[in-house]
Each structure stands twice: as C-alpha cells, then as structure tokens.
Amino acid sequence: MSSMRSIKIGTRNSPLALWQAREVARNLQNRNYKTDITPIVSSGDKNLTEPLYAMGITGIFTKDLDIALLNKQVDIAVHSLKDIPTQLPKNIEIIAVLKRDYPQDVLVRSAGAKNKELHDLKIATSSLRRRAFWAKTYPDTQFFDIRGNVQTRLQKLEDQEFDATLFSLAAIERMGLPVEYEHLSMMISAPAQGVVAVCGRSDDEEIIELFKEVDHRDTRICIDIERNFLQTLEGGCTAPIGAFAEINEEDEVRFIGRLCSLDGKNCIETDEIFKWNEHENFGEAMAEKVLENGGRELMEEIKSQIS
C-alpha cells in the first residue's frame, strides 16, 4: 500500500473508544502509515435510558460503524471486541486484534459502601452475565440497571442509591482513572473482553494485507476459541456466558467457560487444558460439552425468560 494514503479509522466517540482508535493509529504510525480518526455516533450511545437487552442487543454498538465501513466513509472500524456480535455483517471481518491487556471484571464501590460486606452490596449492572455470576455467589443481591460510559457510570455511583458497580478493568486502566477497585474471583470475563479489534471490508485486500502485521497471534487464537464457544452456545440469543482462554509459548491453552441461568442458581462450567492446533474448533467442541451437560435445556429456559 502506498504509505502516502491516510488510513481512515472509524470509532465511537466515547473517551474509551477514542483511546482504542488512537492505540490502533499508534500501531500504524509505528509502521509509517498516516492515520485519520473519524468519530461516528452510535445508536447504542444515543439511547441511554433503555437497558441494552431491551434494544435487540446484537450489534447495537457496532451497527453505525458497520454502515460507515460498508459505505467506505472509513477504511477500518475499531471496536471493543466483546461488543462485536459473533455473526458479522456481509463483507465485514475482523482483520486484526491488538494484544489483550486487562481481561478481568472488577468491583468499584461508592464512597458510602467502603466497609460493606460483598453479600450486602446493592449492585448496579445491566449485564446479564455480571448479574448471574454475582448472584451465583450472592443470591440475595438487589440489582439496578445502569448505562453509559465509564465516566457516566462512576458519576451515577455517587449520585444514586446503589453501593457498587462492575467494570471491565481495561476501561479503568486504559483511561488511567484514579479509581479503587477489587478483583473478583467468582467472575469469568465476557468472551474476548479486554481486546481491541479492527474490522475491515472483506474485499479490501490492501487493508487486510497491511493489518496482518498488526494482528497479535496469541490473542487471536484465544479470542477465536472464546467467540466460537459463545456462538455455539447462544445461537443468536443473549445469555450469561463467560469464556477465557490463555496460551503459553508451547501453544498449550487453558480454557474456562461458564453458562448460567439468569438468577445464577444453575451454572454449567468447563475448565480444560489442551494443545492448540489450527485444524480444530476447540471453542465449538467445549460448547458442545456444556450443551450436552444440561446447557441445551438451560439455553431454552433463558430464551423463554428473555423474549
């Protein structure tokens, strides 16, 4: 590709999304490419009153960028990978992922709840996964809906009647926010959490070729397993699903996956170590085990409760 051309990077305009776009730009500039960041307002950001799962969750944060990409207003779109549906629109693909930094969920308390026990906390989260995984350990918790970007949610934490909320650690660390947080051993991350993804048009060979240099191999292997696990389990329905894979130098992978009922009472888990190779769909295989182990009935139950 001629290094004279400037690569147009589409992004949402929240502070975190802009950080992600700048991180991709930095990767390109290090390879002597010019970049141009183009913020696009997403419908997911325009509607902050309705909980995510009432808005037809699939692709709510990616749709506007998908349209900009397909209309060639931008060359690439940068997303938080956990926001990208496993079913991508026609002619759009994930052409690179950056190295994963902070995959974990963390707890942030309001000033007034510093000394409360975990089981007494009133928790604000609109994530079905976070609610179910929390309720698995603390079944009597009172939950509240909360929406908005990190800064908005931190403000709501001080203004409203709940005690704490859950964030992706990546959001806090990337923004350099001076926030106290606690790690939670009972949480399993959302599939592909903590990963910045670059989407491009499937027919844009120049851009696809260029981003092969940017793509982080080990992260790519892990997120493919996590997303295949998710896709096989949910089949288009949103459910409390956690998945996290780690790989070492010998291509040995440890994978932890979990599917929970909405109230957290019924959970099916898998925790396995295997040698990776490119010919097997490990995520699918592990999801099939969960489905055969009671997951199929559990998914039916979740579908009937959400619809």
C-alpha positions as MATLAB code, in Angstrom:
seq = 'MSSMRSIKIGTRNSPLALWQAREVARNLQNRNYKTDITPIVSSGDKNLTEPLYAMGITGIFTKDLDIALLNKQVDIAVHSLKDIPTQLPKNIEIIAVLKRDYPQDVLVRSAGAKNKELHDLKIATSSLRRRAFWAKTYPDTQFFDIRGNVQTRLQKLEDQEFDATLFSLAAIERMGLPVEYEHLSMMISAPAQGVVAVCGRSDDEEIIELFKEVDHRDTRICIDIERNFLQTLEGGCTAPIGAFAEINEEDEVRFIGRLCSLDGKNCIETDEIFKWNEHENFGEAMAEKVLENGGRELMEEIKSQIS';
ca = [
       0.000    0.000    0.000;
       1.312    3.477   -0.739;
       2.360    4.975    2.561;
       1.116    8.348    1.294;
      -2.507    7.316    1.705;
      -4.025    8.132    5.074;
      -5.954    5.269    6.716;
      -9.363    6.447    7.956;
     -10.141    4.913   11.340;
     -13.834    4.808   12.317;
     -14.651    4.794   16.051;
     -17.395    5.588   18.526;
     -16.819    8.939   20.199;
     -16.689    7.866   23.857;
     -13.367    8.518   25.645;
     -12.603    4.780   25.820;
     -13.422    4.201   22.140;
     -11.186    7.117   21.153;
      -8.368    5.646   23.274;
      -8.754    2.364   21.358;
      -8.703    4.161   17.996;
      -5.551    6.056   18.999;
      -3.912    2.779   20.037;
      -4.576    1.344   16.552;
      -3.338    4.611   14.988;
      -0.130    4.334   17.041;
       0.405    0.779   15.744;
       0.055    2.058   12.171;
       2.194    5.177   12.680;
       4.975    2.948   14.050;
       4.869    1.268   10.620;
       4.991    4.686    8.875;
       1.348    4.913    7.846;
      -0.676    8.105    8.131;
      -3.953    7.884   10.024;
      -7.122    9.915   10.369;
      -9.548    9.213   13.242;
     -13.236    9.702   12.343;
     -15.722    9.533   15.250;
     -19.211    8.164   14.422;
     -22.145    8.495   16.879;
     -23.674    5.079   17.589;
     -27.341    4.351   18.285;
     -26.176    2.434   21.353;
     -24.837    5.685   22.773;
     -27.855    7.765   21.762;
     -30.308    5.757   23.860;
     -29.135    5.640   27.459;
     -32.437    5.006   29.217;
     -33.263    1.570   27.845;
     -31.261   -1.394   29.176;
     -29.085   -3.000   26.491;
     -31.006   -6.252   26.359;
     -34.253   -4.424   25.527;
     -32.694   -2.858   22.437;
     -32.135   -6.024   20.424;
     -28.602   -6.404   21.700;
     -26.888   -7.846   18.611;
     -24.515   -5.263   17.262;
     -26.067   -2.284   18.987;
     -22.684   -0.544   19.382;
     -21.240   -1.695   16.077;
     -24.099   -1.038   13.653;
     -23.355    2.624   12.829;
     -19.667    1.878   12.314;
     -20.567   -1.127   10.148;
     -22.630    1.183    7.935;
     -19.790    3.766    7.715;
     -17.374    0.958    6.806;
     -19.623   -0.551    4.119;
     -20.280    2.944    2.676;
     -16.482    3.467    2.525;
     -16.621    6.555    4.768;
     -13.855    4.825    6.750;
     -11.225    2.177    5.892;
     -11.434    0.331    9.200;
     -13.629    0.359   12.302;
     -12.147   -0.079   15.785;
     -14.215   -1.757   18.499;
     -14.051   -3.321   21.887;
     -14.168   -6.935   20.674;
     -16.717   -8.043   23.245;
     -19.217   -5.616   21.636;
     -18.899   -7.271   18.209;
     -21.584   -9.917   17.523;
     -20.301  -13.374   16.577;
     -22.395  -13.073   13.376;
     -20.709  -10.293   11.378;
     -22.492   -8.398    8.569;
     -21.741   -9.449    4.986;
     -18.406   -8.128    3.675;
     -17.110   -7.216    7.168;
     -14.485   -9.221    9.019;
     -12.168   -8.878   11.998;
      -8.837   -8.228   10.272;
      -6.692   -7.734   13.393;
      -6.729   -7.799   17.176;
      -4.268   -5.983   19.421;
      -2.567   -7.802   22.285;
      -5.043   -8.320   25.137;
      -4.237   -6.222   28.196;
      -6.814   -6.411   31.031;
      -9.468   -9.106   30.605;
     -10.875   -9.019   34.167;
     -14.066   -7.614   35.677;
     -13.570   -5.521   38.816;
     -15.816   -4.100   41.533;
     -15.913   -0.361   42.219;
     -17.734    0.847   45.358;
     -19.351    4.178   46.163;
     -17.730    6.225   48.928;
     -20.505    5.232   51.347;
     -20.136    1.482   50.824;
     -16.408    1.071   51.526;
     -16.903   -1.149   54.584;
     -19.913   -3.214   53.485;
     -19.620   -6.986   53.054;
     -19.877   -8.188   49.449;
     -23.155  -10.042   50.110;
     -24.781   -6.830   51.417;
     -23.918   -4.648   48.421;
     -26.623   -3.274   46.112;
     -25.110   -3.812   42.662;
     -25.696   -1.717   39.553;
     -25.083   -3.568   36.275;
     -27.140   -4.113   33.127;
     -25.013   -7.102   32.067;
     -26.874  -10.425   32.298;
     -23.533  -12.193   32.720;
     -22.343   -9.997   35.585;
     -25.704  -10.267   37.365;
     -25.894  -14.050   37.046;
     -22.260  -14.691   38.029;
     -22.583  -12.368   41.032;
     -25.901  -13.948   42.080;
     -24.334  -17.421   41.814;
     -22.230  -16.493   44.879;
     -24.530  -13.878   46.486;
     -28.096  -14.970   45.638;
     -29.944  -12.303   47.671;
     -28.360   -9.311   45.942;
     -30.527   -6.403   44.828;
     -29.627   -5.286   41.276;
     -30.122   -1.956   39.480;
     -29.832   -1.062   35.789;
     -27.040    1.294   34.810;
     -25.953    2.540   31.363;
     -23.496    4.996   29.922;
     -19.742    5.216   29.510;
     -17.296    4.701   32.368;
     -17.308    8.333   33.490;
     -21.141    8.471   33.439;
     -21.422    5.289   35.479;
     -18.868    6.494   38.046;
     -20.935    9.667   38.465;
     -24.166    7.655   38.865;
     -22.419    5.532   41.508;
     -22.031    8.611   43.717;
     -25.466   10.111   42.909;
     -27.777    7.103   43.215;
     -28.852    4.585   45.831;
     -26.736    1.558   44.871;
     -23.415    0.647   46.518;
     -21.195   -0.623   43.730;
     -20.869   -1.421   40.065;
     -18.756   -3.734   37.926;
     -16.366   -2.564   35.213;
     -14.063   -4.180   32.760;
     -10.610   -3.452   34.220;
      -9.456   -2.434   30.728;
     -11.802    0.561   30.845;
     -10.296    1.850   34.108;
      -6.643    1.139   33.279;
      -6.725    2.452   29.706;
      -8.315    5.708   30.813;
      -5.863    5.968   33.719;
      -8.750    6.650   36.114;
      -7.794    7.138   39.779;
     -10.384    4.598   40.929;
     -10.059    1.999   43.671;
     -11.184   -1.441   42.551;
     -11.338   -5.034   43.795;
     -10.683   -8.213   41.827;
     -13.489  -10.785   41.972;
     -12.545  -14.455   41.908;
     -16.089  -15.612   41.040;
     -16.324  -13.664   37.779;
     -15.352  -15.074   34.388;
     -14.845  -12.437   31.699;
     -17.115  -11.982   28.707;
     -15.736  -13.728   25.616;
     -12.977  -11.547   24.086;
     -13.100   -8.991   26.926;
     -10.112   -6.630   27.085;
      -9.318   -6.895   23.374;
      -9.270   -4.071   20.811;
     -10.434   -5.316   17.394;
     -10.063   -3.860   13.921;
     -12.787   -4.582   11.358;
     -12.351   -4.114    7.638;
     -14.167   -4.897    4.412;
     -13.611   -8.471    3.213;
     -12.969   -7.197   -0.326;
     -10.344   -4.603    0.718;
      -7.261   -6.740    0.113;
      -4.773   -3.908    0.611;
      -6.024   -3.137    4.111;
      -6.323   -6.826    5.054;
      -2.728   -7.426    3.977;
      -1.465   -4.402    5.904;
      -3.168   -5.481    9.149;
      -1.588   -8.951    9.116;
       1.435   -7.214   10.666;
      -0.717   -5.689   13.413;
      -2.646   -8.854   14.354;
      -1.427  -10.378   17.658;
      -1.256  -14.132   17.113;
      -1.718  -15.446   20.675;
      -4.585  -13.065   21.391;
      -6.212  -14.069   18.085;
      -6.039  -17.790   18.981;
      -7.616  -17.182   22.395;
     -10.425  -14.904   21.217;
     -11.325  -17.278   18.376;
     -11.805  -20.062   20.934;
     -13.857  -17.789   23.227;
     -16.052  -16.441   20.414;
     -16.635  -19.912   18.929;
     -17.676  -21.111   22.390;
     -20.104  -18.184   22.651;
     -21.519  -18.592   19.158;
     -22.116  -22.335   19.563;
     -23.879  -21.858   22.901;
     -26.105  -18.906   22.247;
     -27.083  -19.185   18.613;
     -28.093  -15.529   18.438;
     -29.696  -15.295   21.888;
     -28.014  -13.272   24.608;
     -27.250  -15.246   27.791;
     -24.948  -15.166   30.851;
     -21.843  -16.692   29.280;
     -18.235  -16.299   30.389;
     -15.191  -17.571   28.479;
     -11.475  -17.021   28.952;
      -8.553  -18.698   27.192;
      -4.828  -18.270   27.856;
      -1.985  -19.691   25.750;
       1.685  -20.286   26.603;
       4.812  -20.490   24.409;
       4.234  -24.189   23.712;
       0.732  -23.449   22.350;
      -0.850  -25.072   25.381;
      -4.224  -23.453   26.120;
      -6.158  -23.280   29.357;
      -9.842  -22.532   28.767;
     -12.511  -21.705   31.349;
     -16.125  -21.384   30.222;
     -19.422  -20.928   32.059;
     -23.113  -20.756   31.216;
     -25.503  -19.662   33.986;
     -29.245  -19.326   34.421;
     -30.336  -15.679   34.726;
     -30.650  -15.981   38.531;
     -27.229  -17.652   38.816;
     -28.646  -20.732   40.563;
     -27.886  -23.163   37.766;
     -24.379  -22.964   36.240;
     -22.503  -25.318   33.936;
     -18.728  -24.879   33.738;
     -15.785  -26.257   31.842;
     -12.103  -25.862   32.713;
      -9.687  -27.606   30.360;
      -6.069  -27.630   29.216;
      -5.219  -28.730   25.671;
      -2.605  -28.353   22.942;
      -3.789  -25.884   20.281;
      -3.683  -26.602   16.557;
      -5.279  -24.635   13.733;
      -7.415  -27.512   12.422;
      -9.710  -28.000   15.407;
     -12.558  -25.781   16.549;
     -11.890  -26.027   20.293;
     -14.463  -23.392   21.278;
     -17.213  -25.285   19.498;
     -16.112  -28.614   20.998;
     -16.182  -27.211   24.547;
     -19.551  -25.539   23.996;
     -20.965  -28.870   22.762;
     -19.850  -30.474   26.043;
     -21.684  -27.758   28.005;
     -24.799  -28.197   25.835;
     -24.772  -31.980   26.364;
     -24.276  -31.446   30.083;
     -27.618  -29.640   30.569;
     -26.760  -26.473   28.645;
     -29.331  -27.081   25.911;
     -32.213  -27.048   28.415;
     -30.668  -24.072   30.205;
     -30.470  -22.064   26.947;
     -34.144  -22.861   26.211;
     -35.090  -21.624   29.685;
     -33.066  -18.400   29.229;
     -34.610  -17.760   25.787;
     -38.120  -18.133   27.192;
     -37.334  -15.687   30.032;
     -35.695  -13.006   27.858;
     -38.085  -12.951   24.899;
];
